[in-house]
mmCIF file of N, CA and C in Angstrom:
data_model
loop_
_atom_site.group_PDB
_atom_site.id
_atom_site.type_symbol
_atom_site.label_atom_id
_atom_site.label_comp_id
_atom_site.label_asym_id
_atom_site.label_seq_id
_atom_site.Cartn_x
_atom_site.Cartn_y
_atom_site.Cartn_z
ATOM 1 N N UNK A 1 0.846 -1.183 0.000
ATOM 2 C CA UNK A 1 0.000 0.000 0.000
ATOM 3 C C UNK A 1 0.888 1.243 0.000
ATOM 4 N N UNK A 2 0.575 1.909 -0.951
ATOM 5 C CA UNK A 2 1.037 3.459 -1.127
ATOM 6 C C UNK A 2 0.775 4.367 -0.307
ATOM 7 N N UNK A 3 2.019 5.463 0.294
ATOM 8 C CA UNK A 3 1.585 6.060 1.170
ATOM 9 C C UNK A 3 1.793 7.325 0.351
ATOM 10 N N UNK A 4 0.880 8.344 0.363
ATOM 11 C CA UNK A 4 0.865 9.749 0.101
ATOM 12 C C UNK A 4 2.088 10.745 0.301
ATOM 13 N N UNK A 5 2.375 11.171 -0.685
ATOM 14 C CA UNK A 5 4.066 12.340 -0.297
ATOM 15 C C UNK A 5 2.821 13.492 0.880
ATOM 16 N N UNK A 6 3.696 13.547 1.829
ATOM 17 C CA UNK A 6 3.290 14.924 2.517
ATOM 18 C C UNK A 6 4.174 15.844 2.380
ATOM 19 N N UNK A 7 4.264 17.312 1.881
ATOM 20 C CA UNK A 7 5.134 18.040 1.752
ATOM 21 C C UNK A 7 5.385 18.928 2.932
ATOM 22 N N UNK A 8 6.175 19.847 3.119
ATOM 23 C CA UNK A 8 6.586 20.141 4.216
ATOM 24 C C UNK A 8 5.263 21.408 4.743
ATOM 25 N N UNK A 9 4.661 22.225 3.868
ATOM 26 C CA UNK A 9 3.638 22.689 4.087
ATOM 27 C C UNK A 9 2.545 21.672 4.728
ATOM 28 N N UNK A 10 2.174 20.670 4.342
ATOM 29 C CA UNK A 10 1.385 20.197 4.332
ATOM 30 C C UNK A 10 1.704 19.463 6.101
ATOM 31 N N UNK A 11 2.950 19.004 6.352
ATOM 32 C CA UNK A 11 3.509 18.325 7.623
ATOM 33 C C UNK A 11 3.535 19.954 8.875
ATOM 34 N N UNK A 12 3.469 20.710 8.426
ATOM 35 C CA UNK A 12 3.160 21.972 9.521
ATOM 36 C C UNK A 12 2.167 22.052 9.695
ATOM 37 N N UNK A 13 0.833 21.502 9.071
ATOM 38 C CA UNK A 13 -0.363 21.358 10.078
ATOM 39 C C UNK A 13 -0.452 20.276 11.217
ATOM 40 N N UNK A 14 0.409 19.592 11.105
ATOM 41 C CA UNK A 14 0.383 18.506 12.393
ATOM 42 C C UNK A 14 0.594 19.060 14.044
ATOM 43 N N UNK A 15 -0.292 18.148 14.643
ATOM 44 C CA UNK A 15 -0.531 18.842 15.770
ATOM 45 C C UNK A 15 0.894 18.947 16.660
ATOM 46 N N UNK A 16 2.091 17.867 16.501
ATOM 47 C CA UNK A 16 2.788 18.299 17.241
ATOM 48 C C UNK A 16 4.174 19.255 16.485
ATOM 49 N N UNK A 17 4.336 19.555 15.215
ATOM 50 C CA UNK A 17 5.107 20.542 14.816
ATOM 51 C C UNK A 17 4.229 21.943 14.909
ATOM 52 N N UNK A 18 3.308 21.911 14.889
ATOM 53 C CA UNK A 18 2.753 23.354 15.333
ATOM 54 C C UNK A 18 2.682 23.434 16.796
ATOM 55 N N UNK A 19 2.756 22.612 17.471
ATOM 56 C CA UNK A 19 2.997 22.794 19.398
ATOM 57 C C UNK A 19 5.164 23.367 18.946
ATOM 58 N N UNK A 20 5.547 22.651 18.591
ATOM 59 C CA UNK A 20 6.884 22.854 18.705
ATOM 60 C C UNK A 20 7.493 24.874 17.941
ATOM 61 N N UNK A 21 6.091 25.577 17.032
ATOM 62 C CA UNK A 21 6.180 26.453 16.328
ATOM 63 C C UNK A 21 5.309 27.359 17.496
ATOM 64 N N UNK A 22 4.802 26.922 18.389
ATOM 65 C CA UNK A 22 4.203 27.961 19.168
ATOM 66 C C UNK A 22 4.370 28.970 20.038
ATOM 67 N N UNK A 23 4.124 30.415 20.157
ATOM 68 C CA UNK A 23 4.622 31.269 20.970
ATOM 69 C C UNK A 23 6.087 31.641 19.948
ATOM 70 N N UNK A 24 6.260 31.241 19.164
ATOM 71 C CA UNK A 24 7.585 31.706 18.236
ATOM 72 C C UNK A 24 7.331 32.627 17.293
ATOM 73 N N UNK A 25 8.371 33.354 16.897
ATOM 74 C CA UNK A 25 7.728 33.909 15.543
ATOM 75 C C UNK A 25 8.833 33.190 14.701
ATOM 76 N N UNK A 26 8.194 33.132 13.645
ATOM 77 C CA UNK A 26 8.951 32.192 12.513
ATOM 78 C C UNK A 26 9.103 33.062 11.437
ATOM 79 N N UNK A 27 10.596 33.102 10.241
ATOM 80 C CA UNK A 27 10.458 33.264 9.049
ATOM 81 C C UNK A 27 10.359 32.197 7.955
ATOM 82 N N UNK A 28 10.088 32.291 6.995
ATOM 83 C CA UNK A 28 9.626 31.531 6.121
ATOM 84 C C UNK A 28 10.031 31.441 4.873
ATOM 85 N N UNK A 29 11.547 30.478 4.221
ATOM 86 C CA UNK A 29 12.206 30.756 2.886
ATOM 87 C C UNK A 29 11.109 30.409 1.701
ATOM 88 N N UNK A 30 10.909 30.276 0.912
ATOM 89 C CA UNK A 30 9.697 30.298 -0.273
ATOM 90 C C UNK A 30 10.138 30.877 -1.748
ATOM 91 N N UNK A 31 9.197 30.600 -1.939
ATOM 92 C CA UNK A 31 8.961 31.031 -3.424
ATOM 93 C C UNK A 31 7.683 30.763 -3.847
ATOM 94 N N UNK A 32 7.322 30.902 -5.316
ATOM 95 C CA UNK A 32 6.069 30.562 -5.656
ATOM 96 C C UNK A 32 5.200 29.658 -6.126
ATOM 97 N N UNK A 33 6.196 28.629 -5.929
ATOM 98 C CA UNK A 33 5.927 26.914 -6.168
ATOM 99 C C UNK A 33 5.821 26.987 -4.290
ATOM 100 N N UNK A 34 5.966 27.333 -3.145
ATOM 101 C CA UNK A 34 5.679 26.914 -2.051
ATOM 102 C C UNK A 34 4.252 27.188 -1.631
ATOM 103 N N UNK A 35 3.470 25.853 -1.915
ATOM 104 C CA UNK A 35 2.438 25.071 -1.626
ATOM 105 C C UNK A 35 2.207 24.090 -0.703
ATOM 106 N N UNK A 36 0.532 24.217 -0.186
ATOM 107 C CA UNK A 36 0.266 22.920 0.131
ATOM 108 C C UNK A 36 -0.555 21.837 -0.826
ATOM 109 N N UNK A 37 -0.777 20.784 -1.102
ATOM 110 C CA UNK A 37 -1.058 20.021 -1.329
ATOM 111 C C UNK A 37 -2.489 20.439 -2.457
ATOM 112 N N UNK A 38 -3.075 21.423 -0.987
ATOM 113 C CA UNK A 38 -4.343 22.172 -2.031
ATOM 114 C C UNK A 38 -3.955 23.335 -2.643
ATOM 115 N N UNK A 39 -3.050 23.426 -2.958
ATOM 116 C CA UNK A 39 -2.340 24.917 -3.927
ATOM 117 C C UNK A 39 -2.748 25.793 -2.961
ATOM 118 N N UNK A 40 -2.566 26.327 -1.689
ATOM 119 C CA UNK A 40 -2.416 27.241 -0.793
ATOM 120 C C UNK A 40 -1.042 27.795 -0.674
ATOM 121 N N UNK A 41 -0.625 28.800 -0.598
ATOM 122 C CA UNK A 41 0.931 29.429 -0.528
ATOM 123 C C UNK A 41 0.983 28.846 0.679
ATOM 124 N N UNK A 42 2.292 29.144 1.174
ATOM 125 C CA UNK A 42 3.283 27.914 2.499
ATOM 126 C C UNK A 42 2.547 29.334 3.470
ATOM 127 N N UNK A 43 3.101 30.507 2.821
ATOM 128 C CA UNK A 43 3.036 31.551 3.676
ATOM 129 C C UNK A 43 1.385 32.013 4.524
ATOM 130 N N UNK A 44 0.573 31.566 3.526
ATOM 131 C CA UNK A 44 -0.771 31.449 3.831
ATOM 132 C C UNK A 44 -0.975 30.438 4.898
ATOM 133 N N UNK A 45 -0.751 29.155 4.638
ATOM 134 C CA UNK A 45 -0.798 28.266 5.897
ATOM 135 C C UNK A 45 -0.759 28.142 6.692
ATOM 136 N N UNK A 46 0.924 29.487 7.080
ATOM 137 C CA UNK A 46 1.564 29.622 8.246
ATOM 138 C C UNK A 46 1.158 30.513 8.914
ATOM 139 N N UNK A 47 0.496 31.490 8.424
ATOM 140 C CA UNK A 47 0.082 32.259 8.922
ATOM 141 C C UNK A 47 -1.430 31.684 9.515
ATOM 142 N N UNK A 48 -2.302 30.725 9.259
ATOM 143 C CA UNK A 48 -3.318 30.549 9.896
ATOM 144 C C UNK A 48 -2.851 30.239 11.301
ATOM 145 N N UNK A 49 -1.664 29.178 11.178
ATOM 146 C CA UNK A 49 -1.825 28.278 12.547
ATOM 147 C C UNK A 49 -1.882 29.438 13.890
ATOM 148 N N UNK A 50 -2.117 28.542 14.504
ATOM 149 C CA UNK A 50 -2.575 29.460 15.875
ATOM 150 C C UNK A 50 -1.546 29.618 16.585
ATOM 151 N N UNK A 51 -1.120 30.535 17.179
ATOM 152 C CA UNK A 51 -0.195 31.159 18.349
ATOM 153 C C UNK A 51 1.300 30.840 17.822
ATOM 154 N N UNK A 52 1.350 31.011 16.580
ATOM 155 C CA UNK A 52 2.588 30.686 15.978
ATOM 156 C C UNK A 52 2.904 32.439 15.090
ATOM 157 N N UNK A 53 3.708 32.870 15.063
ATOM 158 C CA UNK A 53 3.897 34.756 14.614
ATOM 159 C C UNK A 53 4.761 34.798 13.182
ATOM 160 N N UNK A 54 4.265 34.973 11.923
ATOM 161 C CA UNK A 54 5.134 34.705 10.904
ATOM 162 C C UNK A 54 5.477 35.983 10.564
ATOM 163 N N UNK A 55 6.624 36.099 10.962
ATOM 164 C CA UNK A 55 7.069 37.896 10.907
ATOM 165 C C UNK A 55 8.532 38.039 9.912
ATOM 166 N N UNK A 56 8.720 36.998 9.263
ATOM 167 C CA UNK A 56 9.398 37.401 7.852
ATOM 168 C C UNK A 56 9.547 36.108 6.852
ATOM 169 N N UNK A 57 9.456 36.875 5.898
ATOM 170 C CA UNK A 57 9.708 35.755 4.738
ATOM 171 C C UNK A 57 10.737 36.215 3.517
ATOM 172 N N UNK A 58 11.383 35.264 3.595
ATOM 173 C CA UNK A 58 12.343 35.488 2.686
ATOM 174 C C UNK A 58 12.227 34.381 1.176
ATOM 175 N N UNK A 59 12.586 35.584 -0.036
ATOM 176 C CA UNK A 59 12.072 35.275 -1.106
ATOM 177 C C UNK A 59 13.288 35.042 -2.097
ATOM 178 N N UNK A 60 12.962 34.776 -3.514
ATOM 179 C CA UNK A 60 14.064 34.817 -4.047
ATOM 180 C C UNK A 60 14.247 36.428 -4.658
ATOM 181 N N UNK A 61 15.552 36.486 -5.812
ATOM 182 C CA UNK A 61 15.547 37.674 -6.161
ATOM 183 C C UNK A 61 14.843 38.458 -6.958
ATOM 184 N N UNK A 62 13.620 37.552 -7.329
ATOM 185 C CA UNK A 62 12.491 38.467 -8.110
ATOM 186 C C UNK A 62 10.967 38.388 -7.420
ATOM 187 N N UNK A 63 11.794 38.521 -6.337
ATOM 188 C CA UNK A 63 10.368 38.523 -5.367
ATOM 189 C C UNK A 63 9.335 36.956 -5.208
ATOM 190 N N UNK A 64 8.364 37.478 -4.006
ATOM 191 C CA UNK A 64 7.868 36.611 -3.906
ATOM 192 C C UNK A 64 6.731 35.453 -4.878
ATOM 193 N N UNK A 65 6.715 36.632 -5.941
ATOM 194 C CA UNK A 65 5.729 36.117 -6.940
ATOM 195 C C UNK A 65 5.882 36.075 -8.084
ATOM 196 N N UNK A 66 7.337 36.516 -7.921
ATOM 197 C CA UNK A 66 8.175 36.132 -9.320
ATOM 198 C C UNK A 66 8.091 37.935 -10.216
ATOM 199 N N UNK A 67 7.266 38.366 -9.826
ATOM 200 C CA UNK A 67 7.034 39.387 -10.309
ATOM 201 C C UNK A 67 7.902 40.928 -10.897
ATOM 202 N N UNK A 68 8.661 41.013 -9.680
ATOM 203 C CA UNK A 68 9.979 41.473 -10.043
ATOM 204 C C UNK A 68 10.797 41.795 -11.224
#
């Protein structure tokens, strides 16, 4: 039986890496392939979880959306 890739977005909703992200503020390396599973940005994700503070993200050199 096949087990499902979980990507690393997708493994930060687990209940005990978000206990280990709590009361922290976190930055966040990315780009615009960083997804979860349901095409949600990483940065979006991270920012839901609860009592976890995402207070920088670092991008590449044409920005976060390529846009640049």
């Amino acid at each position: 039986m096949r087990q499902p890739v979980r990507i690393g977005g997708d493994r930060a909703n687990q209940h005990r890496q978000c206990a280990a992200l709590a009361g922290r503020r976190v930055g966040l390396l990315c780009h615009p392939a960083s997804v979860t599973r349901d095409l949600e940005h990483a940065a979006d994700a991270i920012r839901r979880l609860r009592r976890v503070r995402l207070t920088a993200l670092f991008a590449p050199e044409h920005g976060l959306v390529g846009a640049a």
